[in-house]
Short mmCIF file of C-alpha atoms and ligand atoms in Angstrom, two decimals:
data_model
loop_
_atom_site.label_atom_id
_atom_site.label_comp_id
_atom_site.label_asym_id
_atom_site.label_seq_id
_atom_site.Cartn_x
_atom_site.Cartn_y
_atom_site.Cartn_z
CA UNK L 1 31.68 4.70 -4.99
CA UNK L 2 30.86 6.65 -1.57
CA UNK L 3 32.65 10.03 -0.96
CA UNK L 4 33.40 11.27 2.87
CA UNK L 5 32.47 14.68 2.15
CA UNK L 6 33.73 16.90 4.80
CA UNK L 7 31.85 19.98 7.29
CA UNK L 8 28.48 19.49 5.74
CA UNK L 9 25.79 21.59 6.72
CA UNK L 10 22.82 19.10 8.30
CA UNK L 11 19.83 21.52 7.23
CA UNK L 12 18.95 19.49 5.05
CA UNK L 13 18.83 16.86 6.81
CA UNK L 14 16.69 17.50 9.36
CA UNK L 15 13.02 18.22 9.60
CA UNK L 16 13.27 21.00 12.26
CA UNK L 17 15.68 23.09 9.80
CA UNK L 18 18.30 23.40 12.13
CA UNK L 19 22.00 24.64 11.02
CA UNK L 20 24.14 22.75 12.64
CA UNK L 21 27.26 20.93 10.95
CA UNK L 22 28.62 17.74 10.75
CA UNK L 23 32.22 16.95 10.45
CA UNK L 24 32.38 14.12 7.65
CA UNK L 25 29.03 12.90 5.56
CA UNK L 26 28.08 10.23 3.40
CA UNK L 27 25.26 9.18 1.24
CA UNK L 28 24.60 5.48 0.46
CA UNK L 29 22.40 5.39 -2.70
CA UNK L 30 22.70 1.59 -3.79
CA UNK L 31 23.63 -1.89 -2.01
CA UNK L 32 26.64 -1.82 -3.53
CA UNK L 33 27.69 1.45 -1.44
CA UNK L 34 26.24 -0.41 1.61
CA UNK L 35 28.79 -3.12 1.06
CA UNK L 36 31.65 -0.32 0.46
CA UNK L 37 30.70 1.35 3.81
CA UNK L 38 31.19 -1.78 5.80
CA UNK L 39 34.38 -2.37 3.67
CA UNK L 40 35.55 0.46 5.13
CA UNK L 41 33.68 0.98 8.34
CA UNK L 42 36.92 0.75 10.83
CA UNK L 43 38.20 3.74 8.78
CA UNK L 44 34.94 5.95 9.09
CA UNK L 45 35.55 8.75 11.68
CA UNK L 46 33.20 7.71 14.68
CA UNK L 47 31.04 8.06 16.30
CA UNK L 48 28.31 7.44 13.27
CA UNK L 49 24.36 8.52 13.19
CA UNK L 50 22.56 6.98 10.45
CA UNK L 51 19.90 9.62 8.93
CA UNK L 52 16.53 8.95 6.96
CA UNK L 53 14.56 11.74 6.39
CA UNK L 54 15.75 13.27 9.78
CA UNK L 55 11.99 13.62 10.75
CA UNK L 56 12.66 12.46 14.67
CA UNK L 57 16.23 13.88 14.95
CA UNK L 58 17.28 17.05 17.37
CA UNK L 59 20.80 17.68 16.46
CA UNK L 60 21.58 19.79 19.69
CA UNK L 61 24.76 21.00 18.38
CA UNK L 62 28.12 20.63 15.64
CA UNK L 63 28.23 16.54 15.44
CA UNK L 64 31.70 15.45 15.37
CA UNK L 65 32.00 12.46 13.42
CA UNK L 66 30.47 11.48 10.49
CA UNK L 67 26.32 11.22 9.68
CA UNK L 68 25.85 9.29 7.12
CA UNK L 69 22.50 9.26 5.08
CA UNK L 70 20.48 6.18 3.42
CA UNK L 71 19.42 6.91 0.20
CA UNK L 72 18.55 2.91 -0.87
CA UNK L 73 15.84 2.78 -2.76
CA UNK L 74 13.56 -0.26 -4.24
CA UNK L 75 9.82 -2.14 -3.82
CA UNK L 76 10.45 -5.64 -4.44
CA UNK L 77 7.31 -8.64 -4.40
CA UNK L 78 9.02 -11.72 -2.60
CA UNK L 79 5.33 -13.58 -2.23
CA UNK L 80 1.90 -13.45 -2.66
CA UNK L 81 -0.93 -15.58 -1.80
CA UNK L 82 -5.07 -15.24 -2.21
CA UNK L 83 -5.30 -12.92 0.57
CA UNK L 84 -1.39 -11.36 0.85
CA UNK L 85 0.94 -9.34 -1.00
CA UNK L 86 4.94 -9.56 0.98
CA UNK L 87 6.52 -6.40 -0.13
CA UNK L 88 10.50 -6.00 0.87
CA UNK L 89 11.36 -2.30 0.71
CA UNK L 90 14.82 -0.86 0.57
CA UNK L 91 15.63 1.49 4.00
CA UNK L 92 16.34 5.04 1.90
CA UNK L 93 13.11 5.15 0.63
CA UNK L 94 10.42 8.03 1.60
CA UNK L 95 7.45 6.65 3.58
CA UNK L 96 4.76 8.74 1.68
CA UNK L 97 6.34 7.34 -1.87
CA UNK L 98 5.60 3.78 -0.66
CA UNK L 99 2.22 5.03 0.43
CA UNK L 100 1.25 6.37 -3.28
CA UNK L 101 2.58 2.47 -4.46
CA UNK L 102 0.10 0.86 -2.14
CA UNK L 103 -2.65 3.14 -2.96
CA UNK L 104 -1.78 2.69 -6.47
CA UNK L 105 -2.02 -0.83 -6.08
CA UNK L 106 -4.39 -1.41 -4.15
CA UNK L 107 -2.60 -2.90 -1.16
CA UNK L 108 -4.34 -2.13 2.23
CA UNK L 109 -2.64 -2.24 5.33
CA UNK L 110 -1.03 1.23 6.09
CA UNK L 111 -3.20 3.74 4.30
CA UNK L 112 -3.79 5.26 8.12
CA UNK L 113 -0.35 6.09 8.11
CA UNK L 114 -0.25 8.40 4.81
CA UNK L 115 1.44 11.43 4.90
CA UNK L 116 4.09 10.52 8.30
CA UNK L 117 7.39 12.14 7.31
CA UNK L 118 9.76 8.99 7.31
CA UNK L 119 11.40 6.70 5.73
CA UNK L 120 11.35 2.65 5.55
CA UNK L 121 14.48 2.22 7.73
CA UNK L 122 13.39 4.46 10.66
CA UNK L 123 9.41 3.75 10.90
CA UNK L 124 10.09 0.43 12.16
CA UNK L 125 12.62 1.93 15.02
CA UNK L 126 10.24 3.64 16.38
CA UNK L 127 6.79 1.75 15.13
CA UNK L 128 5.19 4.74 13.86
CA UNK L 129 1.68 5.37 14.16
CA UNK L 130 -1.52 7.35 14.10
CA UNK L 131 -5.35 7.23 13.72
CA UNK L 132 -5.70 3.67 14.49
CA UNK L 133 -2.34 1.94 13.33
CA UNK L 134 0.92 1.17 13.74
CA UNK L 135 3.33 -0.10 11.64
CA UNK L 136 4.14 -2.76 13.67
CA UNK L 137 0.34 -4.03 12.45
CA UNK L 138 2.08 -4.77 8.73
CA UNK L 139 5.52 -5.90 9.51
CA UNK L 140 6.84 -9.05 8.84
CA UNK L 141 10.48 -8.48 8.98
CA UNK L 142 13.34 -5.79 9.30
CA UNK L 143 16.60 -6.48 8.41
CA UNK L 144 19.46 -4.60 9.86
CA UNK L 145 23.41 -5.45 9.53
CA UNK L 146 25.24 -5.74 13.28
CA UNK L 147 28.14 -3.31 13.23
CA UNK L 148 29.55 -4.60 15.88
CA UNK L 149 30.24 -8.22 13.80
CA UNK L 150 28.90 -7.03 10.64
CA UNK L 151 26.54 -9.80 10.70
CA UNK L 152 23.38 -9.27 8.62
CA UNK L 153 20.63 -10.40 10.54
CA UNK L 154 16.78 -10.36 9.95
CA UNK L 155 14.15 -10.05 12.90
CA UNK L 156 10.59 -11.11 12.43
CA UNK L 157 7.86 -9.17 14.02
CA UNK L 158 7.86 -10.51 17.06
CA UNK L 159 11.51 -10.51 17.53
CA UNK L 160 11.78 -6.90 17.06
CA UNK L 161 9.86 -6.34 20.44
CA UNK L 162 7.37 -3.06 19.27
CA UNK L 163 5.29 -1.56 21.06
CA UNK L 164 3.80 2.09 21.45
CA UNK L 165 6.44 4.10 20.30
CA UNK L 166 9.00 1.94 20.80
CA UNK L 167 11.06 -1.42 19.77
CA UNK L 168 14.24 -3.06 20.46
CA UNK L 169 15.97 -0.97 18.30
CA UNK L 170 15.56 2.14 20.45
CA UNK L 171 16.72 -0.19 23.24
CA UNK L 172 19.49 -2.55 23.50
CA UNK L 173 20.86 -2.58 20.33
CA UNK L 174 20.79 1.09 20.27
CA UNK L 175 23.59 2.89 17.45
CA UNK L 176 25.06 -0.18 16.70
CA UNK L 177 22.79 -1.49 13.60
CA UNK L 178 22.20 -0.10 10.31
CA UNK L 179 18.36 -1.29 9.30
CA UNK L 180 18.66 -1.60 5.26
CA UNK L 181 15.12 -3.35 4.44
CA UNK L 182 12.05 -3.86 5.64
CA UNK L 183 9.44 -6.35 4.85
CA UNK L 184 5.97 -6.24 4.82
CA UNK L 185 2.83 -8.06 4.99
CA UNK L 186 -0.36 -5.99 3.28
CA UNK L 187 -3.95 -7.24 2.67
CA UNK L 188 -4.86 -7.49 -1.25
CA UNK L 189 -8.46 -6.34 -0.10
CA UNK L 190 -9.67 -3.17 1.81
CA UNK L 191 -9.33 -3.51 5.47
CA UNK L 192 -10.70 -0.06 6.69
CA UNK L 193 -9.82 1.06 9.87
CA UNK L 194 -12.14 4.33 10.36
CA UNK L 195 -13.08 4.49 13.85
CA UNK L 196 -10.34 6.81 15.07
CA UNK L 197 -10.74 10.37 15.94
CA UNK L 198 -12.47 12.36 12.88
CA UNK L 199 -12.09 9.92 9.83
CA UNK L 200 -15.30 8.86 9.57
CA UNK L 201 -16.77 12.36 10.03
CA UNK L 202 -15.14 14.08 7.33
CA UNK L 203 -15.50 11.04 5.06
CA UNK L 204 -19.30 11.44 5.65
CA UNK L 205 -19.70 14.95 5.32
CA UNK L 206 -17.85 14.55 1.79
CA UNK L 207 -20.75 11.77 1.51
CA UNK L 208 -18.61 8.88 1.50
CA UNK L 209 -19.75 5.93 2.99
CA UNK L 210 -18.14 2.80 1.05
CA UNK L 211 -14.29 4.85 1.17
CA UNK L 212 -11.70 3.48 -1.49
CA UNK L 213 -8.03 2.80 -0.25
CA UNK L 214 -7.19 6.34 -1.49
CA UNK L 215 -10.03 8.02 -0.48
CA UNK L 216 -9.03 6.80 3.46
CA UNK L 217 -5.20 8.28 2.91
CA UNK L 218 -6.33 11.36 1.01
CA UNK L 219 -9.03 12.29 4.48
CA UNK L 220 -5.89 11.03 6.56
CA UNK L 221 -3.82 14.08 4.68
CA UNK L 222 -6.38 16.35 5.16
CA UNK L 223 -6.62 15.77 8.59
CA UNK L 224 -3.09 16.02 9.08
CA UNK L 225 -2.84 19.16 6.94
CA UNK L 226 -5.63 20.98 8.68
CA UNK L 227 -3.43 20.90 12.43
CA UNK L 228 0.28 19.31 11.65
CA UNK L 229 2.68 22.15 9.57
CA UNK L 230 4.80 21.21 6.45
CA UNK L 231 8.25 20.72 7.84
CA UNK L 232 8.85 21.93 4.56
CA UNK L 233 7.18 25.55 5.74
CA UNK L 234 7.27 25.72 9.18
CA UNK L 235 10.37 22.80 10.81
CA UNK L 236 9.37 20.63 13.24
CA UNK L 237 9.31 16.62 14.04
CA UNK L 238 5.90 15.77 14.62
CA UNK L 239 4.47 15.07 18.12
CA UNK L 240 7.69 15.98 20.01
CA UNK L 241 6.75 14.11 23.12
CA UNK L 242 5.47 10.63 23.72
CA UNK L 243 1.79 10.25 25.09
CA UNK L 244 2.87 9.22 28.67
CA UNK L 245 1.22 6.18 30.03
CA UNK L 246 0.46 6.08 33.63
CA UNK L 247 -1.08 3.75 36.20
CA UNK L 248 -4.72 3.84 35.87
CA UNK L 249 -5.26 4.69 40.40
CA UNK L 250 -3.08 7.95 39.32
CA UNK L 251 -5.36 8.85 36.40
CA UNK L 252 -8.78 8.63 38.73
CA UNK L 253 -7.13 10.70 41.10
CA UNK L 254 -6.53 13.42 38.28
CA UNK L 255 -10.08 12.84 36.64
CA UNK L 256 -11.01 14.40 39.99
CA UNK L 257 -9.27 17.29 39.69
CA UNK L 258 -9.60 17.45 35.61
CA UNK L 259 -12.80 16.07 34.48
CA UNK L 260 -11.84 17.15 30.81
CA UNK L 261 -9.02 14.93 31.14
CA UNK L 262 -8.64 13.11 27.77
CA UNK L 263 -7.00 9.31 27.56
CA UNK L 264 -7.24 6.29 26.20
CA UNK L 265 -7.35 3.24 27.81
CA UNK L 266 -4.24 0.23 27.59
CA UNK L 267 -3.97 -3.29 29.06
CA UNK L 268 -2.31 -3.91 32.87
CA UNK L 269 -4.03 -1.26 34.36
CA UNK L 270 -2.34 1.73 32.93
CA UNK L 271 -4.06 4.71 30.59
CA UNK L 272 -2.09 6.78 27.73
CA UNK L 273 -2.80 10.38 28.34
CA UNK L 274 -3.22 12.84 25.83
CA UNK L 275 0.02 15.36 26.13
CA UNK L 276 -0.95 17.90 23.37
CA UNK L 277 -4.45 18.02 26.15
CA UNK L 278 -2.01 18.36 28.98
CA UNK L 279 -0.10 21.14 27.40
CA UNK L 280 -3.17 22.78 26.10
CA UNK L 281 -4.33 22.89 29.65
CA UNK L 282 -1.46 24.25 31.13
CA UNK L 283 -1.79 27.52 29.18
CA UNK L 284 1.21 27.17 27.15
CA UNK L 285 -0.67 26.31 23.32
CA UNK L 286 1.67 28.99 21.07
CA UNK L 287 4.11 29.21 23.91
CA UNK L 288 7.40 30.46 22.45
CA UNK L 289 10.59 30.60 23.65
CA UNK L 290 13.29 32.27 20.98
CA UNK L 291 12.88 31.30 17.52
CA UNK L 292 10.89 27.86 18.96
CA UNK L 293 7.50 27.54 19.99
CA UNK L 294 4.34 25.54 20.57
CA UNK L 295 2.42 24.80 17.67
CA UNK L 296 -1.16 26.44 17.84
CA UNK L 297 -3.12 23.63 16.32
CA UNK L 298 -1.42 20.55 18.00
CA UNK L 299 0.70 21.81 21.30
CA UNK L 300 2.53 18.07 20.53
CA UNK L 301 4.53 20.43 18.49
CA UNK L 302 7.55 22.07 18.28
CA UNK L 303 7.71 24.44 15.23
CA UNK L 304 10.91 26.61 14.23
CA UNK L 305 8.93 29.68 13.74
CA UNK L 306 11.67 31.61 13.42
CA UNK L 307 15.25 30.20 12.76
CA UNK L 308 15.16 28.82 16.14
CA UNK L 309 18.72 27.02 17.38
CA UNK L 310 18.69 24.01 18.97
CA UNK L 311 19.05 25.39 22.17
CA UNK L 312 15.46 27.15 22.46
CA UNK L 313 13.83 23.73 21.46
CA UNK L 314 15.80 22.33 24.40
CA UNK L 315 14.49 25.35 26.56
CA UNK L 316 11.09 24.83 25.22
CA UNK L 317 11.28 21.15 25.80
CA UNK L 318 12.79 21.60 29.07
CA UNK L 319 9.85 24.43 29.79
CA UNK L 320 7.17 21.92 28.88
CA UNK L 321 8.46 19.28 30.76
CA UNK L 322 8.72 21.17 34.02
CA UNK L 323 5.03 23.02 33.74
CA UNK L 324 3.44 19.47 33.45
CA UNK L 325 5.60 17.52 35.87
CA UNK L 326 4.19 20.28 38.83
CA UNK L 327 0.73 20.49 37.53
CA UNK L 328 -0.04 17.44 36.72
CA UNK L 329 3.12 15.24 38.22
CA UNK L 330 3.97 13.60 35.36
CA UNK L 331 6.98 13.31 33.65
CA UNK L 332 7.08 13.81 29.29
CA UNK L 333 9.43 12.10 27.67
CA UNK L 334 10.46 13.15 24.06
CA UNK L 335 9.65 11.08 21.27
CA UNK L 336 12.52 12.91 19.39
CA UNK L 337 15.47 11.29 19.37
CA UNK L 338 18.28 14.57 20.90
CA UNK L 339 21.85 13.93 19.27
N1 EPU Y 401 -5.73 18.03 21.94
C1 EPU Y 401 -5.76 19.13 22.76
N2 EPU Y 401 -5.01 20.21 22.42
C2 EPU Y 401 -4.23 20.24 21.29
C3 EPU Y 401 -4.22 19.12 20.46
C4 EPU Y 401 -4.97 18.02 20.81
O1 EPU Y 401 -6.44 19.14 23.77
O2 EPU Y 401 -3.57 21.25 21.08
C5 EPU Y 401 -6.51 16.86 22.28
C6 EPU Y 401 -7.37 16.46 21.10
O3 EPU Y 401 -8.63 17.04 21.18
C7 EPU Y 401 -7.42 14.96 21.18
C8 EPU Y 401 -6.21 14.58 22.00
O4 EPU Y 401 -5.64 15.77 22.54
O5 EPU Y 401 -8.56 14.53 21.86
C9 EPU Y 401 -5.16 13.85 21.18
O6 EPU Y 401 -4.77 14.63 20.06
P1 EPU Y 401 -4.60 14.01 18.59
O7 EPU Y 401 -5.73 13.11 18.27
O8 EPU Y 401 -4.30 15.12 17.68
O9 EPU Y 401 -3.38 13.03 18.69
P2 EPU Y 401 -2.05 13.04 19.55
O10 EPU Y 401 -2.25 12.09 20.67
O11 EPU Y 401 -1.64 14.41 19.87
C10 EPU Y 401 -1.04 11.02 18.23
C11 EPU Y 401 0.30 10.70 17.65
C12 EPU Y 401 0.45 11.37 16.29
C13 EPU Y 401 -0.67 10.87 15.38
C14 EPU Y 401 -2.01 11.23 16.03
C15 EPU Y 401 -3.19 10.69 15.26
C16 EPU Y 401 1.82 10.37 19.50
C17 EPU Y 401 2.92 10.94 20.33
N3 EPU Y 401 1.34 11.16 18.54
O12 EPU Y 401 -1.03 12.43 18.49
O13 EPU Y 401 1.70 10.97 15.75
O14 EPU Y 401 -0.58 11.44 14.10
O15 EPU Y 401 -2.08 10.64 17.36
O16 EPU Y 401 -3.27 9.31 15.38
O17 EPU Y 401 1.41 9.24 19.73
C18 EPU Y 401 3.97 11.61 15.65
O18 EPU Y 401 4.21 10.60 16.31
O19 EPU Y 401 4.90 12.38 15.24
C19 EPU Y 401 2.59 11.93 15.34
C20 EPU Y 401 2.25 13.04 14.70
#
């Protein structure tokens, strides 16, 4: 059975910490409830935003209709051959958990991404990533029902169009899908992917040189520790804006003026900046603007320091934004998704 619980506070439900309310609410905790929703989905007070975790989500005020949260969880083997394990994973449950099972078992493929608050439904929306992967790398399907037909349809990788960031289900199909599983391909041997940013470093100076699957994620939560906060402590939603990628004749003509400049080359011609570089450079690393400011370690961050409301994050954003655009003429785009 699903309840429509009425004027629930969405604190929870958000990384940031933000107290704003939402008119109705519902949790789906099993397929069954799934299959109850969609029953009844004509009745549901619209419009609808589907939660996870709430780890990319800026509620920027009351939401008048009804959120509803997926709770599904299960980690089911549908194949395996001498190389490959296929894993299908329910939408509800926590990233990190699923992490722990693969490290647990020995199945290599997204140990770089330990430690990313999520869950399965939402990492392939916006093809997490970090130090050298992206989900994208491991997925062989997503499954998602059409709420516009209520059609259940699966997408294989390809299909699902990712790329940095981003995938057809930030685009066209936007708010009118409900993702409910996600498949994945992992290796059944170590694949180590080491080379990005301090890995490698800290591994050696804890004299590691032959790392173990949960050796890799444990350094890749240490790393993350030492300069992202625990939304749990401090809110926030991760990097808060996208690393912009520009054309690569705009970029010389900034290395000019910004030797420093740090970015990472991509294919047509174009380089991905680093933002948290640009911000630092712009003077604005703690940068606070009521209860919101820039993080100190990582100015990709937004933290609540102090029971910030939405509207100073949209200030702060707005700030940032500005500051960059006239010293550096580019334009940041939020990864966060503002509802
Ligand atoms: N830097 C600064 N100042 C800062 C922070 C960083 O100059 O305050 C410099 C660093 O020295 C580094 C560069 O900027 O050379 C990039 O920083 P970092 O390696 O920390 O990564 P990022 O580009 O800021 C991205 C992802 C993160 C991911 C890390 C590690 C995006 C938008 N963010 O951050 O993902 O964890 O790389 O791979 O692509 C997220 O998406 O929520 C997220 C945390």
């Amino acid at each position: 059975m699903i309840k429509l619980k009425k004027n629930i506070s969405l604190k929870p439900y958000n990384t940031f910490g933000i107290e704003v309310f939402t008119d109705f609410f519902i949790q789906l905790d099993k397929a069954e409830d799934i299959s109850t929703f969609i029953k009844n989905y004509d009745d549901i007070p619209k419009p609808i935003y589907f939660i996870g975790l709430g780890a990319n989500t800026l509620f920027t005020k009351d939401f008048s209709g009804t959120v509803v949260h997926i709770n599904t969880k299960g980690i089911q083997k549908y194949k395996e051959t001498t190389d490959s394990i296929y894993l299908r994973v329910q939408a509800g449950e926590i990233w990190d958990d699923f992490i722990d099972f693969c490290i647990t078992n020995n199945f290599s493929g997204i140990e770089n991404l330990a430690a990313i608050p999520s869950t399965i439904g939402a990492a392939p929306i916006q093809n997490i990533g970090a130090y050298g992967v992206e989900v994208k790398d491991s997925i062989e399907y997503v499954k998602y029902i059409d709420l516009n037909n209520f059609n259940t349809i699966t997408l294989n990788n390809k299909e699902c169009q990712f790329s940095y960031r981003n995938s057809l289900f930030k685009t066209p199909i936007k708010n009118q899908f409900l993702v409910t599983e996600v498949g994945f391909k992992l290796s059944k041997t170590l694949q180590p992917i080491l080379e990005y940013g301090s890995i490698k470093k800290r591994l050696n100076s804890l004299g590691i040189t032959n790392p173990d699957i949960k050796q890799i994620a444990d350094t890749i939560r240490q790393i993350r520790a030492d300069k992202l906060p625990d939304y749990k402590i401090l809110g926030n939603a991760g990097s808060f804006f996208k690393n912009p990628i520009i054309p690569i004749d705009n970029f010389n003509k900034l290395k000019d003026q910004f030797p420093n400049i740090i970015a990472y080359p991509q294919n047509n011609n174009t380089i991905k900046i680093a933002a948290a570089w640009l911000i630092d450079k712009a003077g604005l690393a703690s940068y606070q603007i009521g209860g919101a400011a820039i993080h100190e370690n990582q100015a990709l961050v937004i933290i609540n320091k102090n029971q910030a409301q939405a509207k100073d994050i949209i200030n702060l954003c707005s700030h940032i934004q500005i500051k960059i655009k006239l010293l550096f003429n580019i334009e940041l785009l939020p990864e966060v998704i503002f509802v």
